[in-house]
PDB file of N, CA and C in Angstrom:
ATOM      1  N   MET A   1       0.822  -1.185   0.000  1.00 60.00           N
ATOM      2  CA  MET A   1       0.000   0.000   0.000  1.00 60.00           C
ATOM      3  C   MET A   1       0.870   1.253   0.000  1.00 60.00           C
ATOM      4  N   GLY A   2       1.811   1.378   0.920  1.00 75.00           N
ATOM      5  CA  GLY A   2       2.711   2.514   0.953  1.00 75.00           C
ATOM      6  C   GLY A   2       2.099   3.740   1.613  1.00 75.00           C
ATOM      7  N   ILE A   3       2.888   4.789   1.615  1.00 83.00           N
ATOM      8  CA  ILE A   3       2.468   6.043   2.226  1.00 83.00           C
ATOM      9  C   ILE A   3       1.892   6.955   1.148  1.00 83.00           C
ATOM     10  N   SER A   4       0.801   7.590   1.451  1.00 86.00           N
ATOM     11  CA  SER A   4       0.150   8.455   0.469  1.00 86.00           C
ATOM     12  C   SER A   4       0.940   9.747   0.281  1.00 86.00           C
ATOM     13  N   LYS A   5       0.769  10.346  -0.879  1.00 88.00           N
ATOM     14  CA  LYS A   5       1.421  11.614  -1.201  1.00 88.00           C
ATOM     15  C   LYS A   5       0.983  12.702  -0.219  1.00 88.00           C
ATOM     16  N   GLU A   6      -0.282  12.678   0.175  1.00 92.00           N
ATOM     17  CA  GLU A   6      -0.808  13.678   1.108  1.00 92.00           C
ATOM     18  C   GLU A   6      -0.104  13.591   2.462  1.00 92.00           C
ATOM     19  N   LEU A   7       0.139  12.378   2.937  1.00 89.00           N
ATOM     20  CA  LEU A   7       0.837  12.199   4.208  1.00 89.00           C
ATOM     21  C   LEU A   7       2.282  12.654   4.091  1.00 89.00           C
ATOM     22  N   LEU A   8       2.945  12.313   3.004  1.00 90.00           N
ATOM     23  CA  LEU A   8       4.328  12.746   2.803  1.00 90.00           C
ATOM     24  C   LEU A   8       4.440  14.268   2.773  1.00 90.00           C
ATOM     25  N   ASP A   9       3.425  14.920   2.239  1.00 92.00           N
ATOM     26  CA  ASP A   9       3.454  16.380   2.150  1.00 92.00           C
ATOM     27  C   ASP A   9       3.403  17.063   3.514  1.00 92.00           C
ATOM     28  N   ILE A  10       2.804  16.413   4.507  1.00 94.00           N
ATOM     29  CA  ILE A  10       2.683  17.049   5.823  1.00 94.00           C
ATOM     30  C   ILE A  10       3.692  16.539   6.851  1.00 94.00           C
ATOM     31  N   LEU A  11       4.307  15.399   6.596  1.00 94.00           N
ATOM     32  CA  LEU A  11       5.283  14.871   7.549  1.00 94.00           C
ATOM     33  C   LEU A  11       6.578  15.682   7.506  1.00 94.00           C
ATOM     34  N   VAL A  12       7.144  15.931   8.679  1.00 97.00           N
ATOM     35  CA  VAL A  12       8.440  16.597   8.796  1.00 97.00           C
ATOM     36  C   VAL A  12       9.278  15.818   9.806  1.00 97.00           C
ATOM     37  N   CYS A  13      10.557  16.073   9.799  1.00 97.00           N
ATOM     38  CA  CYS A  13      11.450  15.442  10.763  1.00 97.00           C
ATOM     39  C   CYS A  13      11.082  15.923  12.168  1.00 97.00           C
ATOM     40  N   PRO A  14      10.872  15.006  13.110  1.00 97.00           N
ATOM     41  CA  PRO A  14      10.503  15.424  14.465  1.00 97.00           C
ATOM     42  C   PRO A  14      11.649  16.116  15.208  1.00 97.00           C
ATOM     43  N   LYS A  15      12.862  15.941  14.733  1.00 97.00           N
ATOM     44  CA  LYS A  15      14.008  16.556  15.413  1.00 97.00           C
ATOM     45  C   LYS A  15      14.220  18.004  14.964  1.00 97.00           C
ATOM     46  N   CYS A  16      14.247  18.243  13.645  1.00 97.00           N
ATOM     47  CA  CYS A  16      14.579  19.573  13.137  1.00 97.00           C
ATOM     48  C   CYS A  16      13.406  20.279  12.458  1.00 97.00           C
ATOM     49  N   LYS A  17      12.310  19.566  12.254  1.00 97.00           N
ATOM     50  CA  LYS A  17      11.085  20.102  11.621  1.00 97.00           C
ATOM     51  C   LYS A  17      11.266  20.445  10.139  1.00 97.00           C
ATOM     52  N   ASN A  18      12.291  19.903   9.491  1.00 96.00           N
ATOM     53  CA  ASN A  18      12.489  20.122   8.060  1.00 96.00           C
ATOM     54  C   ASN A  18      11.892  18.976   7.253  1.00 96.00           C
ATOM     55  N   GLN A  19      11.835  19.165   5.947  1.00 95.00           N
ATOM     56  CA  GLN A  19      11.257  18.180   5.036  1.00 95.00           C
ATOM     57  C   GLN A  19      12.005  16.837   5.109  1.00 95.00           C
ATOM     58  N   ILE A  20      11.248  15.777   4.874  1.00 96.00           N
ATOM     59  CA  ILE A  20      11.818  14.441   4.765  1.00 96.00           C
ATOM     60  C   ILE A  20      11.444  13.878   3.402  1.00 96.00           C
ATOM     61  N   ARG A  21      12.155  12.830   2.999  1.00 95.00           N
ATOM     62  CA  ARG A  21      11.872  12.216   1.700  1.00 95.00           C
ATOM     63  C   ARG A  21      11.820  10.704   1.863  1.00 95.00           C
ATOM     64  N   LEU A  22      11.116  10.078   0.954  1.00 95.00           N
ATOM     65  CA  LEU A  22      10.949   8.636   0.945  1.00 95.00           C
ATOM     66  C   LEU A  22      12.197   7.977   0.364  1.00 95.00           C
ATOM     67  N   THR A  23      12.613   6.845   0.926  1.00 94.00           N
ATOM     68  CA  THR A  23      13.743   6.114   0.372  1.00 94.00           C
ATOM     69  C   THR A  23      13.350   5.498  -0.969  1.00 94.00           C
ATOM     70  N   GLU A  24      14.350   5.103  -1.740  1.00 94.00           N
ATOM     71  CA  GLU A  24      14.077   4.495  -3.051  1.00 94.00           C
ATOM     72  C   GLU A  24      13.244   3.226  -2.920  1.00 94.00           C
ATOM     73  N   LYS A  25      13.520   2.437  -1.884  1.00 93.00           N
ATOM     74  CA  LYS A  25      12.773   1.193  -1.665  1.00 93.00           C
ATOM     75  C   LYS A  25      11.422   1.442  -0.990  1.00 93.00           C
ATOM     76  N   GLN A  26      11.163   2.692  -0.624  1.00 91.00           N
ATOM     77  CA  GLN A  26       9.937   3.094   0.068  1.00 91.00           C
ATOM     78  C   GLN A  26       9.754   2.362   1.395  1.00 91.00           C
ATOM     79  N   ASP A  27      10.887   2.113   2.080  1.00 93.00           N
ATOM     80  CA  ASP A  27      10.836   1.430   3.371  1.00 93.00           C
ATOM     81  C   ASP A  27      11.253   2.337   4.522  1.00 93.00           C
ATOM     82  N   GLY A  28      11.419   3.624   4.225  1.00 96.00           N
ATOM     83  CA  GLY A  28      11.819   4.562   5.261  1.00 96.00           C
ATOM     84  C   GLY A  28      11.743   5.996   4.768  1.00 96.00           C
ATOM     85  N   LEU A  29      11.898   6.903   5.715  1.00 97.00           N
ATOM     86  CA  LEU A  29      11.892   8.333   5.432  1.00 97.00           C
ATOM     87  C   LEU A  29      13.230   8.907   5.880  1.00 97.00           C
ATOM     88  N   ILE A  30      13.821   9.735   5.052  1.00 97.00           N
ATOM     89  CA  ILE A  30      15.149  10.274   5.331  1.00 97.00           C
ATOM     90  C   ILE A  30      15.067  11.780   5.555  1.00 97.00           C
ATOM     91  N   CYS A  31      15.737  12.224   6.606  1.00 97.00           N
ATOM     92  CA  CYS A  31      15.952  13.644   6.832  1.00 97.00           C
ATOM     93  C   CYS A  31      17.409  13.915   6.457  1.00 97.00           C
ATOM     94  N   ASP A  32      17.604  14.621   5.358  1.00 95.00           N
ATOM     95  CA  ASP A  32      18.965  14.919   4.905  1.00 95.00           C
ATOM     96  C   ASP A  32      19.679  15.874   5.852  1.00 95.00           C
ATOM     97  N   ASP A  33      18.946  16.783   6.480  1.00 95.00           N
ATOM     98  CA  ASP A  33      19.564  17.754   7.381  1.00 95.00           C
ATOM     99  C   ASP A  33      20.120  17.094   8.642  1.00 95.00           C
ATOM    100  N   CYS A  34      19.385  16.159   9.214  1.00 96.00           N
ATOM    101  CA  CYS A  34      19.822  15.473  10.437  1.00 96.00           C
ATOM    102  C   CYS A  34      20.619  14.202  10.144  1.00 96.00           C
ATOM    103  N   GLY A  35      20.494  13.680   8.929  1.00 97.00           N
ATOM    104  CA  GLY A  35      21.157  12.433   8.594  1.00 97.00           C
ATOM    105  C   GLY A  35      20.524  11.244   9.295  1.00 97.00           C
ATOM    106  N   LEU A  36      19.190  11.270   9.401  1.00 97.00           N
ATOM    107  CA  LEU A  36      18.475  10.195  10.092  1.00 97.00           C
ATOM    108  C   LEU A  36      17.509   9.488   9.151  1.00 97.00           C
ATOM    109  N   LEU A  37      17.335   8.194   9.404  1.00 98.00           N
ATOM    110  CA  LEU A  37      16.386   7.365   8.676  1.00 98.00           C
ATOM    111  C   LEU A  37      15.303   6.922   9.642  1.00 98.00           C
ATOM    112  N   TYR A  38      14.069   7.243   9.294  1.00 98.00           N
ATOM    113  CA  TYR A  38      12.909   6.799  10.066  1.00 98.00           C
ATOM    114  C   TYR A  38      12.285   5.639   9.296  1.00 98.00           C
ATOM    115  N   GLU A  39      12.292   4.453   9.906  1.00 96.00           N
ATOM    116  CA  GLU A  39      11.778   3.266   9.225  1.00 96.00           C
ATOM    117  C   GLU A  39      10.259   3.300   9.101  1.00 96.00           C
ATOM    118  N   ILE A  40       9.772   2.591   8.103  1.00 94.00           N
ATOM    119  CA  ILE A  40       8.336   2.395   7.909  1.00 94.00           C
ATOM    120  C   ILE A  40       8.059   0.913   8.157  1.00 94.00           C
ATOM    121  N   LYS A  41       7.218   0.626   9.137  1.00 93.00           N
ATOM    122  CA  LYS A  41       6.868  -0.752   9.477  1.00 93.00           C
ATOM    123  C   LYS A  41       5.358  -0.921   9.350  1.00 93.00           C
ATOM    124  N   ASP A  42       4.940  -1.910   8.581  1.00 90.00           N
ATOM    125  CA  ASP A  42       3.516  -2.174   8.354  1.00 90.00           C
ATOM    126  C   ASP A  42       2.794  -0.921   7.857  1.00 90.00           C
ATOM    127  N   ASP A  43       3.427  -0.205   6.931  1.00 88.00           N
ATOM    128  CA  ASP A  43       2.889   1.018   6.327  1.00 88.00           C
ATOM    129  C   ASP A  43       2.727   2.165   7.317  1.00 88.00           C
ATOM    130  N   ILE A  44       3.404   2.098   8.469  1.00 91.00           N
ATOM    131  CA  ILE A  44       3.340   3.157   9.471  1.00 91.00           C
ATOM    132  C   ILE A  44       4.743   3.709   9.693  1.00 91.00           C
ATOM    133  N   PRO A  45       4.940   5.006   9.436  1.00 93.00           N
ATOM    134  CA  PRO A  45       6.257   5.589   9.691  1.00 93.00           C
ATOM    135  C   PRO A  45       6.514   5.718  11.193  1.00 93.00           C
ATOM    136  N   ILE A  46       7.668   5.273  11.623  1.00 96.00           N
ATOM    137  CA  ILE A  46       8.060   5.352  13.031  1.00 96.00           C
ATOM    138  C   ILE A  46       8.826   6.668  13.203  1.00 96.00           C
ATOM    139  N   MET A  47       8.104   7.714  13.593  1.00 96.00           N
ATOM    140  CA  MET A  47       8.663   9.060  13.635  1.00 96.00           C
ATOM    141  C   MET A  47       9.141   9.443  15.036  1.00 96.00           C
ATOM    142  N   LEU A  48       9.929   8.575  15.639  1.00 97.00           N
ATOM    143  CA  LEU A  48      10.512   8.832  16.950  1.00 97.00           C
ATOM    144  C   LEU A  48      12.014   9.020  16.785  1.00 97.00           C
ATOM    145  N   VAL A  49      12.542  10.124  17.289  1.00 97.00           N
ATOM    146  CA  VAL A  49      13.968  10.407  17.153  1.00 97.00           C
ATOM    147  C   VAL A  49      14.792   9.279  17.783  1.00 97.00           C
ATOM    148  N   GLU A  50      14.313   8.733  18.899  1.00 97.00           N
ATOM    149  CA  GLU A  50      15.031   7.661  19.588  1.00 97.00           C
ATOM    150  C   GLU A  50      15.123   6.383  18.750  1.00 97.00           C
ATOM    151  N   GLU A  51      14.170   6.177  17.849  1.00 97.00           N
ATOM    152  CA  GLU A  51      14.112   4.982  17.010  1.00 97.00           C
ATOM    153  C   GLU A  51      14.797   5.182  15.664  1.00 97.00           C
ATOM    154  N   ALA A  52      15.128   6.424  15.310  1.00 98.00           N
ATOM    155  CA  ALA A  52      15.736   6.724  14.013  1.00 98.00           C
ATOM    156  C   ALA A  52      17.149   6.164  13.949  1.00 98.00           C
ATOM    157  N   LYS A  53      17.557   5.828  12.739  1.00 97.00           N
ATOM    158  CA  LYS A  53      18.899   5.279  12.528  1.00 97.00           C
ATOM    159  C   LYS A  53      19.733   6.292  11.746  1.00 97.00           C
ATOM    160  N   PRO A  54      20.975   6.512  12.188  1.00 97.00           N
ATOM    161  CA  PRO A  54      21.829   7.427  11.428  1.00 97.00           C
ATOM    162  C   PRO A  54      22.167   6.833  10.062  1.00 97.00           C
ATOM    163  N   ILE A  55      22.192   7.681   9.044  1.00 94.00           N
ATOM    164  CA  ILE A  55      22.560   7.223   7.719  1.00 94.00           C
ATOM    165  C   ILE A  55      23.998   7.652   7.438  1.00 94.00           C
ATOM    166  N   LYS A  56      24.668   6.856   6.658  1.00 78.00           N
ATOM    167  CA  LYS A  56      26.052   7.159   6.335  1.00 78.00           C
ATOM    168  C   LYS A  56      26.098   8.193   5.209  1.00 78.00           C
ATOM    169  N   PRO A  57      27.021   9.146   5.295  1.00 68.00           N
ATOM    170  CA  PRO A  57      27.125  10.169   4.238  1.00 68.00           C
ATOM    171  C   PRO A  57      27.543   9.606   2.896  1.00 68.00           C
TER     172      PRO A  57
END
C-alpha cells in the first residue's frame, strides 16, 4: 500500500522540523539535514527520534 502523497506532504522530521523524503525502496523516510532514517513498518512511519537510525554520508 505505501504512504500516500498527502501524508508525505505534511510529515516533517521530528528533530529539526524540516522536510523528509521517501527512500528508493519506500521502506523509510530520510531527513537529509539530520542524517536520520525513520523506518516504515507495516505502512506506518516510526517518527521517533530515539528509534531513528543514522545514515552514512
